[in-house]
CSV table of C-alpha atoms in Angstrom, one decimal:
chain,number,residue,atom,x,y,z
A,43,MET,CA,-27.8,-50.9,45.5
A,44,LYS,CA,-29.3,-53.2,42.8
A,45,LEU,CA,-27.3,-56.4,42.4
A,46,TYR,CA,-27.9,-58.7,39.4
A,47,LEU,CA,-26.5,-62.0,40.7
A,48,ASP,CA,-25.7,-64.6,38.0
A,49,PRO,CA,-25.0,-68.2,39.0
A,50,GLY,CA,-23.3,-69.4,35.8
A,51,HIS,CA,-24.7,-72.3,33.7
A,52,GLY,CA,-27.8,-74.3,34.8
A,53,GLY,CA,-30.4,-76.7,33.4
A,54,SER,CA,-29.1,-78.3,30.2
A,55,ASP,CA,-25.8,-76.5,30.5
A,56,PRO,CA,-24.0,-78.1,33.5
A,57,GLY,CA,-20.7,-76.1,33.0
A,58,ALA,CA,-17.5,-77.8,34.1
A,59,SER,CA,-17.5,-81.1,36.0
A,60,GLY,CA,-15.1,-83.2,38.0
A,61,ASN,CA,-14.7,-85.2,41.2
A,62,GLY,CA,-18.4,-85.9,41.3
A,63,LEU,CA,-19.4,-82.3,41.1
A,64,LYS,CA,-21.2,-80.1,38.5
A,65,GLU,CA,-20.3,-76.5,38.2
A,66,LYS,CA,-23.9,-75.3,37.9
A,67,ASP,CA,-24.7,-76.8,41.4
A,68,ILE,CA,-21.7,-75.1,43.1
A,69,ASN,CA,-22.5,-71.8,41.4
A,70,ILE,CA,-26.1,-71.6,42.5
A,71,ASP,CA,-25.3,-72.8,46.0
A,72,ILE,CA,-22.8,-69.9,46.5
A,73,ALA,CA,-25.1,-67.4,44.9
A,74,LEU,CA,-28.1,-68.2,47.0
A,75,ARG,CA,-25.9,-67.8,50.1
A,76,ILE,CA,-24.8,-64.4,48.8
A,77,ARG,CA,-28.4,-63.3,48.3
A,78,SER,CA,-29.4,-64.5,51.8
A,79,LEU,CA,-26.6,-62.7,53.5
A,80,LEU,CA,-27.2,-59.5,51.7
A,81,THR,CA,-31.0,-59.3,52.0
A,82,THR,CA,-31.0,-60.5,55.6
A,83,ASN,CA,-28.3,-58.2,56.9
A,84,TYR,CA,-28.0,-55.1,54.9
A,85,GLU,CA,-30.1,-52.0,54.1
A,86,ASN,CA,-31.2,-50.8,50.7
A,87,VAL,CA,-30.1,-53.8,48.8
A,88,GLN,CA,-32.2,-55.4,46.0
A,89,VAL,CA,-31.0,-58.7,44.5
A,90,ARG,CA,-32.3,-60.2,41.2
A,91,MET,CA,-30.9,-63.6,40.2
A,92,SER,CA,-30.6,-65.0,36.7
A,93,ARG,CA,-31.8,-68.3,38.1
A,94,THR,CA,-32.9,-69.6,41.5
A,95,ASN,CA,-33.1,-73.2,40.5
A,96,ASP,CA,-31.6,-75.6,37.9
A,97,SER,CA,-33.0,-73.9,34.9
A,98,THR,CA,-31.6,-73.1,31.5
A,99,LYS,CA,-31.0,-69.4,30.5
A,100,SER,CA,-28.9,-68.0,27.7
A,101,LEU,CA,-26.1,-65.5,28.2
A,102,GLN,CA,-28.1,-62.9,26.2
A,103,GLN,CA,-31.1,-63.4,28.3
A,104,ARG,CA,-29.1,-62.8,31.5
A,105,THR,CA,-27.5,-59.6,30.3
A,106,ASN,CA,-30.7,-58.3,28.7
A,107,GLU,CA,-32.5,-58.9,32.0
A,108,ALA,CA,-29.8,-57.1,34.0
A,109,ASN,CA,-29.8,-54.2,31.6
A,110,ARG,CA,-33.6,-53.8,31.6
A,111,TRP,CA,-33.6,-53.8,35.4
A,112,ARG,CA,-30.8,-51.2,35.4
A,113,ALA,CA,-28.8,-53.0,37.9
A,114,ASP,CA,-25.9,-51.2,39.6
A,115,PHE,CA,-23.6,-54.2,39.5
A,116,TYR,CA,-23.5,-57.5,37.7
A,117,MET,CA,-21.8,-60.4,39.6
A,118,SER,CA,-21.3,-63.7,37.9
A,119,ILE,CA,-20.4,-66.8,40.0
A,120,HIS,CA,-18.4,-69.6,38.4
A,121,CYS,CA,-16.0,-72.5,39.0
A,122,ASN,CA,-13.0,-73.3,36.7
A,123,SER,CA,-11.5,-76.3,35.1
A,124,PHE,CA,-8.5,-77.1,33.0
A,125,ASN,CA,-6.3,-80.2,33.3
A,126,GLY,CA,-6.8,-81.5,36.8
A,127,VAL,CA,-3.6,-79.9,37.9
A,128,ALA,CA,-4.4,-76.2,37.7
A,129,ASN,CA,-5.9,-74.9,40.9
A,130,GLY,CA,-6.9,-71.7,42.7
A,131,TYR,CA,-9.1,-68.6,42.5
A,132,GLU,CA,-9.2,-65.8,40.0
A,133,ASP,CA,-11.6,-63.1,38.9
A,134,TYR,CA,-12.3,-61.0,35.8
A,135,ILE,CA,-13.5,-57.7,34.5
A,136,HIS,CA,-13.8,-56.7,30.8
A,137,ASN,CA,-10.5,-56.5,28.9
A,138,LEU,CA,-11.1,-53.0,27.6
A,139,LEU,CA,-11.4,-51.4,31.0
A,140,SER,CA,-8.4,-49.6,32.4
A,141,ASP,CA,-6.9,-50.4,35.8
A,142,GLN,CA,-8.1,-46.9,37.0
A,143,SER,CA,-11.7,-47.6,36.1
A,144,ARG,CA,-14.5,-47.8,38.7
A,145,THR,CA,-15.0,-51.5,37.8
A,146,ALA,CA,-11.3,-52.2,38.4
A,147,ASN,CA,-11.6,-50.5,41.8
A,148,TYR,CA,-14.5,-52.8,42.6
A,149,GLN,CA,-12.5,-55.8,41.5
A,150,ASP,CA,-9.6,-54.7,43.7
A,151,ILE,CA,-11.9,-54.6,46.7
A,152,LEU,CA,-13.8,-57.8,46.0
A,153,HIS,CA,-10.6,-59.8,45.2
A,154,ASP,CA,-9.0,-58.8,48.5
A,155,GLU,CA,-12.0,-59.8,50.5
A,156,ILE,CA,-12.6,-63.1,48.7
A,157,ILE,CA,-9.0,-64.4,49.0
A,158,LYS,CA,-9.0,-63.6,52.7
A,159,VAL,CA,-11.5,-66.5,53.3
A,160,ASN,CA,-11.5,-69.0,50.4
A,161,ARG,CA,-8.3,-71.0,51.2
A,162,LEU,CA,-7.5,-71.2,47.5
A,163,ASN,CA,-4.3,-70.4,45.7
A,164,ASN,CA,-4.5,-66.8,44.5
A,165,ARG,CA,-4.2,-66.7,40.7
A,166,GLY,CA,-4.8,-63.0,40.6
A,167,GLN,CA,-7.0,-60.4,39.0
A,168,LYS,CA,-7.6,-60.8,35.2
A,169,LYS,CA,-9.5,-59.3,32.3
A,170,ALA,CA,-11.4,-61.1,29.5
A,171,ASN,CA,-13.9,-60.5,26.7
A,172,PHE,CA,-16.6,-62.7,28.4
A,173,HIS,CA,-20.2,-62.0,27.2
A,174,VAL,CA,-21.5,-61.1,30.6
A,175,LEU,CA,-18.7,-58.6,31.1
A,176,ARG,CA,-19.0,-57.1,27.6
A,177,GLU,CA,-22.8,-56.9,27.1
A,178,SER,CA,-23.8,-55.7,30.6
A,179,THR,CA,-24.2,-51.9,30.7
A,180,MET,CA,-23.3,-51.7,34.4
A,181,ASP,CA,-20.0,-52.5,36.2
A,182,ALA,CA,-19.5,-56.3,36.0
A,183,PHE,CA,-17.4,-58.8,37.8
A,184,LEU,CA,-16.9,-62.6,37.3
A,185,SER,CA,-15.4,-64.9,39.9
A,186,GLU,CA,-13.9,-68.3,39.3
A,187,ASN,CA,-14.0,-70.1,42.6
A,188,GLY,CA,-11.6,-72.9,42.3
A,189,PHE,CA,-11.0,-75.7,39.7
A,190,ILE,CA,-13.7,-78.3,39.9
A,191,ASP,CA,-11.4,-80.9,38.2
A,192,ASN,CA,-8.7,-80.4,40.8
A,193,SER,CA,-9.1,-82.9,43.7
A,194,LYS,CA,-7.8,-80.4,46.3
A,195,ASP,CA,-10.1,-77.6,45.2
A,196,ALA,CA,-13.1,-79.9,44.7
A,197,ALA,CA,-12.6,-81.3,48.3
A,198,LEU,CA,-13.2,-77.7,49.5
A,199,MET,CA,-16.2,-77.2,47.2
A,200,LYS,CA,-17.9,-80.2,48.8
A,201,GLN,CA,-17.9,-78.5,52.2
A,202,THR,CA,-20.9,-76.5,53.1
A,203,SER,CA,-18.8,-74.4,55.5
A,204,TRP,CA,-16.4,-73.5,52.6
A,205,ARG,CA,-19.2,-72.4,50.3
A,206,GLN,CA,-20.6,-70.2,53.0
A,207,LYS,CA,-17.2,-68.6,53.5
A,208,VAL,CA,-16.9,-67.9,49.8
A,209,ALA,CA,-20.3,-66.3,49.9
A,210,GLU,CA,-19.3,-64.2,52.9
A,211,GLY,CA,-16.1,-63.1,51.0
A,212,HIS,CA,-18.2,-61.9,48.1
A,213,VAL,CA,-20.6,-60.1,50.4
A,214,ASN,CA,-17.8,-58.4,52.4
A,215,GLY,CA,-16.4,-57.1,49.1
A,216,LEU,CA,-19.8,-55.7,48.1
A,217,VAL,CA,-20.3,-54.1,51.5
A,218,LYS,CA,-17.0,-52.3,51.2
A,219,ALA,CA,-17.3,-51.4,47.5
A,220,PHE,CA,-20.9,-50.0,47.8
A,221,LYS,CA,-20.6,-48.8,51.5
A,222,LEU,CA,-23.6,-50.9,52.5
A,223,ASN,CA,-25.1,-50.3,56.0
A,224,ARG,CA,-26.0,-53.2,58.2
A,225,LYS,CA,-29.6,-53.4,59.3
A,226,THR,CA,-29.9,-52.0,62.9
A,227,THR,CA,-32.0,-55.0,63.8
A,228,ASN,CA,-29.1,-57.3,63.1
A,229,PRO,CA,-26.1,-57.4,65.4
A,230,SER,CA,-22.5,-57.3,64.0
A,231,PRO,CA,-21.5,-60.9,63.2
A,232,GLY,CA,-19.6,-62.7,66.0
A,233,ASP,CA,-19.6,-59.7,68.4
A,234,PRO,CA,-19.4,-61.4,71.8
A,235,SER,CA,-20.3,-58.2,73.6
A,236,ASN,CA,-23.7,-58.2,71.9
A,237,PRO,CA,-26.1,-60.5,73.8
A,238,ASN,CA,-28.5,-60.5,70.8
A,239,THR,CA,-26.0,-62.2,68.4
A,240,LEU,CA,-27.5,-65.6,67.4
A,241,PHE,CA,-25.8,-68.2,65.2
A,242,LYS,CA,-28.6,-70.1,63.4
A,243,VAL,CA,-28.0,-73.5,61.9
A,244,ILE,CA,-30.0,-73.8,58.7
A,245,ALA,CA,-30.3,-77.3,57.3
A,246,GLY,CA,-32.1,-76.6,54.0
A,247,SER,CA,-34.2,-74.1,52.1
A,248,PHE,CA,-37.1,-75.4,50.0
A,249,LYS,CA,-39.8,-73.9,47.8
A,250,SER,CA,-42.1,-76.8,49.0
A,251,LYS,CA,-43.2,-77.1,52.6
A,252,LYS,CA,-43.6,-80.8,52.1
A,253,ASN,CA,-39.9,-81.1,51.4
A,254,ALA,CA,-39.0,-79.0,54.4
A,255,ASP,CA,-41.2,-81.1,56.6
A,256,ALA,CA,-39.5,-84.3,55.3
A,257,ARG,CA,-36.1,-82.8,56.2
A,258,VAL,CA,-37.3,-82.1,59.7
A,259,THR,CA,-38.6,-85.6,60.1
A,260,PHE,CA,-35.3,-87.0,58.8
A,261,LEU,CA,-33.2,-84.9,61.3
A,262,LYS,CA,-35.4,-85.8,64.2
A,263,GLY,CA,-34.9,-89.4,63.3
A,264,LYS,CA,-31.2,-88.7,63.7
A,265,GLY,CA,-31.7,-87.1,67.1
A,266,VAL,CA,-31.4,-83.5,65.9
A,267,GLU,CA,-34.3,-81.2,66.8
A,268,ALA,CA,-35.4,-79.0,63.9
A,269,PHE,CA,-38.4,-77.0,62.8
A,270,VAL,CA,-39.6,-75.1,59.7
A,271,THR,CA,-39.5,-71.3,59.4
A,272,THR,CA,-40.5,-69.1,56.4
A,273,ALA,CA,-38.5,-66.4,54.7
A,274,THR,CA,-39.3,-64.1,51.8
A,275,ILE,CA,-36.3,-63.5,49.6
A,276,SER,CA,-36.6,-61.3,46.5
A,277,ASN,CA,-40.4,-61.7,46.7
A,278,GLU,CA,-40.1,-65.5,46.8
A,279,ARG,CA,-41.4,-67.6,49.7
A,280,TRP,CA,-38.9,-70.2,51.1
A,281,TYR,CA,-39.4,-72.8,53.8
A,282,ARG,CA,-36.2,-73.1,55.8
A,283,VAL,CA,-35.3,-75.8,58.2
A,284,GLN,CA,-33.7,-74.4,61.4
A,285,ALA,CA,-31.8,-76.8,63.6
A,286,GLY,CA,-30.8,-74.6,66.5
A,287,ALA,CA,-29.8,-71.0,67.4
A,288,PHE,CA,-26.8,-70.4,69.6
A,289,SER,CA,-25.2,-67.4,71.2
A,290,ASN,CA,-21.8,-69.2,71.0
A,291,ARG,CA,-20.5,-69.9,67.5
A,292,LYS,CA,-18.6,-72.9,68.7
A,293,ASN,CA,-21.8,-74.6,69.8
A,294,ALA,CA,-23.4,-73.7,66.4
A,295,GLU,CA,-20.4,-75.3,64.6
A,296,GLU,CA,-20.8,-78.5,66.7
A,297,ARG,CA,-24.4,-78.7,65.6
A,298,LEU,CA,-23.4,-78.0,62.0
A,299,ASN,CA,-20.9,-80.9,62.1
A,300,THR,CA,-23.6,-83.2,63.7
A,301,ILE,CA,-26.0,-82.4,60.8
A,302,GLU,CA,-23.4,-82.8,58.1
A,303,ASN,CA,-22.4,-86.2,59.5
A,304,THR,CA,-26.0,-87.3,58.6
A,305,GLY,CA,-25.3,-86.4,55.0
A,306,VAL,CA,-27.3,-83.2,55.0
A,307,ASP,CA,-25.8,-79.9,53.9
A,308,ALA,CA,-26.2,-77.0,56.4
A,309,PHE,CA,-24.7,-73.6,57.1
A,310,ILE,CA,-24.5,-71.1,59.9
A,311,GLU,CA,-26.5,-67.8,59.5
A,312,ILE,CA,-26.1,-64.8,61.6
């Protein structure tokens, strides 16, 4: 399955903002987590992203790139805003598609999986004439993951653990929709009967090793042991800071809380 993953906005286009957050930052954080979960854990998955950093890219460039690549699915990640009062999650497919279309079926599956984990008010499944839904030649889906100008939704967006759960919800939907197979070298997540299950605490991913080393030094200064590992994701080399690997998820969550109390974002990877 070839997934074109599109974190909305970026660069000179910050998207919506509120409560000290910018939409472009939340979008790419969730999208990078989706990519990592898919490429690490599932077979026969290729992921191409419209951006992997804070860069500017037009809507036309994004859909042209997805079309040239002949992606199987276009997934666009966004956050919403309105009046500070509106809140919740909603997702979209193109307004000319019928409820019986293949895209609508994918939306049904994705919506159900995402709302299981995102702790947001369910605003339902919708249709719209958005550029990325109209101009992409493959099935396309756009998620609006909360209202950034709503204090309750924004409080969740600030939590690394919440962004990881939202990413997992999107991945769970893709796994069901496209019948993806888990890599045999990776155990089923959270399976206590599998002694090989490890919950790794990742405290940052960097293109620069110097930045990764600086993060390790900072954490060690706070009494947290950490080291740098490397990972290749979509043909790009990343330096990741690992701060523990645990067979018990509770222990991993305790380490995660310790790290986040230092002001560093972290997440648990299986």
